[in-house]
Amino acid sequence: MPTGIRSATRTLAHFAAGALLVNTVPHTVKGLTGQRFPTPFADPPGVGLSSPTENITWGAINLAAAGLLLRGGVRSKGQRLTVLTGGTLMAFGLSRYFGALDPEAGAAEHEHATENAS
């Protein structure tokens, strides 16, 4: 494989690994605390609530996939920055996505903002 393609593939793998590592956290935490939370196994996928066991399973799948993507190691500052960027963007994306699924959280946030404006 040409060096340029190998480098681009490695960069994409590091970015995806960061995103997967961040996605591991909410699913594993919800599963460990016995709470239901959306996963791709739910009906509808990503919206319906999955059992704690399914969440732990999905967290483990994300962790394993990230481990496979990082199997060559993270050797340089640029590679660490790529993993961090993937994780950070995933964190912001997840917060927006799951925030939109929880209408009570949005109402409470709006109520808090209204109180502070007065």
PDB file of C-alpha atoms in Angstrom:
ATOM      1  CA  MET A   1       0.000   0.000   0.000  1.00  0.00           C
ATOM      2  CA  PRO A   2       1.438   3.419  -0.925  1.00  0.00           C
ATOM      3  CA  THR A   3       2.660   5.511   2.011  1.00  0.00           C
ATOM      4  CA  GLY A   4       0.111   8.319   1.477  1.00  0.00           C
ATOM      5  CA  ILE A   5      -2.828   5.929   1.549  1.00  0.00           C
ATOM      6  CA  ARG A   6      -1.412   4.129   4.593  1.00  0.00           C
ATOM      7  CA  SER A   7      -1.005   7.450   6.405  1.00  0.00           C
ATOM      8  CA  ALA A   8      -4.552   8.578   5.562  1.00  0.00           C
ATOM      9  CA  THR A   9      -5.957   5.212   6.648  1.00  0.00           C
ATOM     10  CA  ARG A  10      -4.072   5.405   9.942  1.00  0.00           C
ATOM     11  CA  THR A  11      -5.374   8.946  10.533  1.00  0.00           C
ATOM     12  CA  LEU A  12      -8.967   7.856   9.891  1.00  0.00           C
ATOM     13  CA  ALA A  13      -8.481   4.852  12.196  1.00  0.00           C
ATOM     14  CA  HIS A  14      -7.208   7.070  15.014  1.00  0.00           C
ATOM     15  CA  PHE A  15     -10.087   9.520  14.542  1.00  0.00           C
ATOM     16  CA  ALA A  16     -12.662   6.700  14.593  1.00  0.00           C
ATOM     17  CA  ALA A  17     -10.996   5.111  17.628  1.00  0.00           C
ATOM     18  CA  GLY A  18     -11.373   8.367  19.575  1.00  0.00           C
ATOM     19  CA  ALA A  19     -15.056   8.504  18.673  1.00  0.00           C
ATOM     20  CA  LEU A  20     -15.586   4.871  19.663  1.00  0.00           C
ATOM     21  CA  LEU A  21     -13.794   5.332  22.983  1.00  0.00           C
ATOM     22  CA  VAL A  22     -16.078   8.237  23.871  1.00  0.00           C
ATOM     23  CA  ASN A  23     -19.154   6.259  22.799  1.00  0.00           C
ATOM     24  CA  THR A  24     -18.090   3.469  25.162  1.00  0.00           C
ATOM     25  CA  VAL A  25     -18.624   5.678  28.216  1.00  0.00           C
ATOM     26  CA  PRO A  26     -22.379   6.463  28.229  1.00  0.00           C
ATOM     27  CA  HIS A  27     -23.385   2.924  27.296  1.00  0.00           C
ATOM     28  CA  THR A  28     -21.162   1.279  29.873  1.00  0.00           C
ATOM     29  CA  VAL A  29     -22.165   3.720  32.627  1.00  0.00           C
ATOM     30  CA  LYS A  30     -25.881   3.333  31.902  1.00  0.00           C
ATOM     31  CA  GLY A  31     -25.497  -0.443  31.823  1.00  0.00           C
ATOM     32  CA  LEU A  32     -23.542  -0.549  35.085  1.00  0.00           C
ATOM     33  CA  THR A  33     -26.121   1.646  36.828  1.00  0.00           C
ATOM     34  CA  GLY A  34     -28.977  -0.552  35.610  1.00  0.00           C
ATOM     35  CA  GLN A  35     -30.540   2.136  33.415  1.00  0.00           C
ATOM     36  CA  ARG A  36     -32.079   1.718  29.984  1.00  0.00           C
ATOM     37  CA  PHE A  37     -30.479   3.768  27.195  1.00  0.00           C
ATOM     38  CA  PRO A  38     -30.668   3.848  23.363  1.00  0.00           C
ATOM     39  CA  THR A  39     -28.426   1.497  21.360  1.00  0.00           C
ATOM     40  CA  PRO A  40     -28.488   0.177  17.798  1.00  0.00           C
ATOM     41  CA  PHE A  41     -30.189  -2.941  19.238  1.00  0.00           C
ATOM     42  CA  ALA A  42     -33.282  -0.947  20.290  1.00  0.00           C
ATOM     43  CA  ASP A  43     -36.538  -0.571  18.374  1.00  0.00           C
ATOM     44  CA  PRO A  44     -36.236   1.841  16.630  1.00  0.00           C
ATOM     45  CA  PRO A  45     -32.407   1.658  16.568  1.00  0.00           C
ATOM     46  CA  GLY A  46     -30.718   4.523  18.396  1.00  0.00           C
ATOM     47  CA  VAL A  47     -34.025   5.878  19.710  1.00  0.00           C
ATOM     48  CA  GLY A  48     -35.764   3.101  21.633  1.00  0.00           C
ATOM     49  CA  LEU A  49     -34.383   2.079  24.992  1.00  0.00           C
ATOM     50  CA  SER A  50     -32.163  -0.979  25.376  1.00  0.00           C
ATOM     51  CA  SER A  51     -31.597  -3.036  28.503  1.00  0.00           C
ATOM     52  CA  PRO A  52     -28.577  -2.489  30.750  1.00  0.00           C
ATOM     53  CA  THR A  53     -27.087  -5.751  29.421  1.00  0.00           C
ATOM     54  CA  GLU A  54     -27.404  -4.547  25.821  1.00  0.00           C
ATOM     55  CA  ASN A  55     -25.748  -1.265  26.810  1.00  0.00           C
ATOM     56  CA  ILE A  56     -22.801  -3.028  28.428  1.00  0.00           C
ATOM     57  CA  THR A  57     -22.520  -5.196  25.310  1.00  0.00           C
ATOM     58  CA  TRP A  58     -22.549  -2.144  23.036  1.00  0.00           C
ATOM     59  CA  GLY A  59     -19.972  -0.403  25.220  1.00  0.00           C
ATOM     60  CA  ALA A  60     -17.730  -3.494  25.034  1.00  0.00           C
ATOM     61  CA  ILE A  61     -18.109  -3.659  21.237  1.00  0.00           C
ATOM     62  CA  ASN A  62     -17.105   0.009  20.961  1.00  0.00           C
ATOM     63  CA  LEU A  63     -14.108  -0.557  23.243  1.00  0.00           C
ATOM     64  CA  ALA A  64     -12.967  -3.633  21.308  1.00  0.00           C
ATOM     65  CA  ALA A  65     -13.311  -1.837  17.963  1.00  0.00           C
ATOM     66  CA  ALA A  66     -11.313   1.138  19.273  1.00  0.00           C
ATOM     67  CA  GLY A  67      -8.642  -1.250  20.527  1.00  0.00           C
ATOM     68  CA  LEU A  68      -8.391  -2.870  17.106  1.00  0.00           C
ATOM     69  CA  LEU A  69      -8.100   0.507  15.407  1.00  0.00           C
ATOM     70  CA  LEU A  70      -5.327   1.534  17.819  1.00  0.00           C
ATOM     71  CA  ARG A  71      -3.452  -1.774  17.690  1.00  0.00           C
ATOM     72  CA  GLY A  72      -0.458  -0.113  15.996  1.00  0.00           C
ATOM     73  CA  GLY A  73      -0.183   2.342  18.873  1.00  0.00           C
ATOM     74  CA  VAL A  74      -0.393   6.095  19.095  1.00  0.00           C
ATOM     75  CA  ARG A  75       3.173   7.224  18.613  1.00  0.00           C
ATOM     76  CA  SER A  76       3.161  10.895  17.750  1.00  0.00           C
ATOM     77  CA  LYS A  77       1.631  14.093  19.037  1.00  0.00           C
ATOM     78  CA  GLY A  78      -0.340  14.355  15.778  1.00  0.00           C
ATOM     79  CA  GLN A  79      -1.819  10.890  16.278  1.00  0.00           C
ATOM     80  CA  ARG A  80      -2.826  11.741  19.865  1.00  0.00           C
ATOM     81  CA  LEU A  81      -4.430  14.948  18.590  1.00  0.00           C
ATOM     82  CA  THR A  82      -6.361  12.975  15.961  1.00  0.00           C
ATOM     83  CA  VAL A  83      -7.716  10.553  18.606  1.00  0.00           C
ATOM     84  CA  LEU A  84      -8.620  13.518  20.833  1.00  0.00           C
ATOM     85  CA  THR A  85     -10.363  15.302  17.948  1.00  0.00           C
ATOM     86  CA  GLY A  86     -12.416  12.224  17.086  1.00  0.00           C
ATOM     87  CA  GLY A  87     -13.412  11.812  20.724  1.00  0.00           C
ATOM     88  CA  THR A  88     -14.269  15.469  21.212  1.00  0.00           C
ATOM     89  CA  LEU A  89     -16.424  15.670  18.094  1.00  0.00           C
ATOM     90  CA  MET A  90     -18.212  12.467  19.113  1.00  0.00           C
ATOM     91  CA  ALA A  91     -18.842  13.899  22.591  1.00  0.00           C
ATOM     92  CA  PHE A  92     -20.454  17.034  21.159  1.00  0.00           C
ATOM     93  CA  GLY A  93     -22.453  15.007  18.640  1.00  0.00           C
ATOM     94  CA  LEU A  94     -23.720  12.588  21.294  1.00  0.00           C
ATOM     95  CA  SER A  95     -24.715  15.405  23.642  1.00  0.00           C
ATOM     96  CA  ARG A  96     -26.789  17.045  20.915  1.00  0.00           C
ATOM     97  CA  TYR A  97     -28.318  13.769  19.734  1.00  0.00           C
ATOM     98  CA  PHE A  98     -29.279  12.407  23.146  1.00  0.00           C
ATOM     99  CA  GLY A  99     -30.331  15.850  24.359  1.00  0.00           C
ATOM    100  CA  ALA A 100     -32.827  16.009  21.506  1.00  0.00           C
ATOM    101  CA  LEU A 101     -34.251  12.609  22.529  1.00  0.00           C
ATOM    102  CA  ASP A 102     -34.985  13.789  26.094  1.00  0.00           C
ATOM    103  CA  PRO A 103     -37.780  16.404  25.989  1.00  0.00           C
ATOM    104  CA  GLU A 104     -37.756  16.750  29.810  1.00  0.00           C
ATOM    105  CA  ALA A 105     -34.101  17.800  29.793  1.00  0.00           C
ATOM    106  CA  GLY A 106     -34.815  20.423  27.145  1.00  0.00           C
ATOM    107  CA  ALA A 107     -37.763  21.809  29.126  1.00  0.00           C
ATOM    108  CA  ALA A 108     -35.715  21.984  32.322  1.00  0.00           C
ATOM    109  CA  GLU A 109     -32.879  23.740  30.485  1.00  0.00           C
ATOM    110  CA  HIS A 110     -35.313  26.263  28.986  1.00  0.00           C
ATOM    111  CA  GLU A 111     -36.907  26.860  32.399  1.00  0.00           C
ATOM    112  CA  HIS A 112     -33.467  27.432  33.972  1.00  0.00           C
ATOM    113  CA  ALA A 113     -32.491  29.887  31.217  1.00  0.00           C
ATOM    114  CA  THR A 114     -35.776  31.777  31.638  1.00  0.00           C
ATOM    115  CA  GLU A 115     -35.258  32.086  35.404  1.00  0.00           C
ATOM    116  CA  ASN A 116     -31.741  33.476  34.886  1.00  0.00           C
ATOM    117  CA  ALA A 117     -32.980  36.031  32.357  1.00  0.00           C
ATOM    118  CA  SER A 118     -35.403  37.547  34.876  1.00  0.00           C
TER     119      SER A 118
END
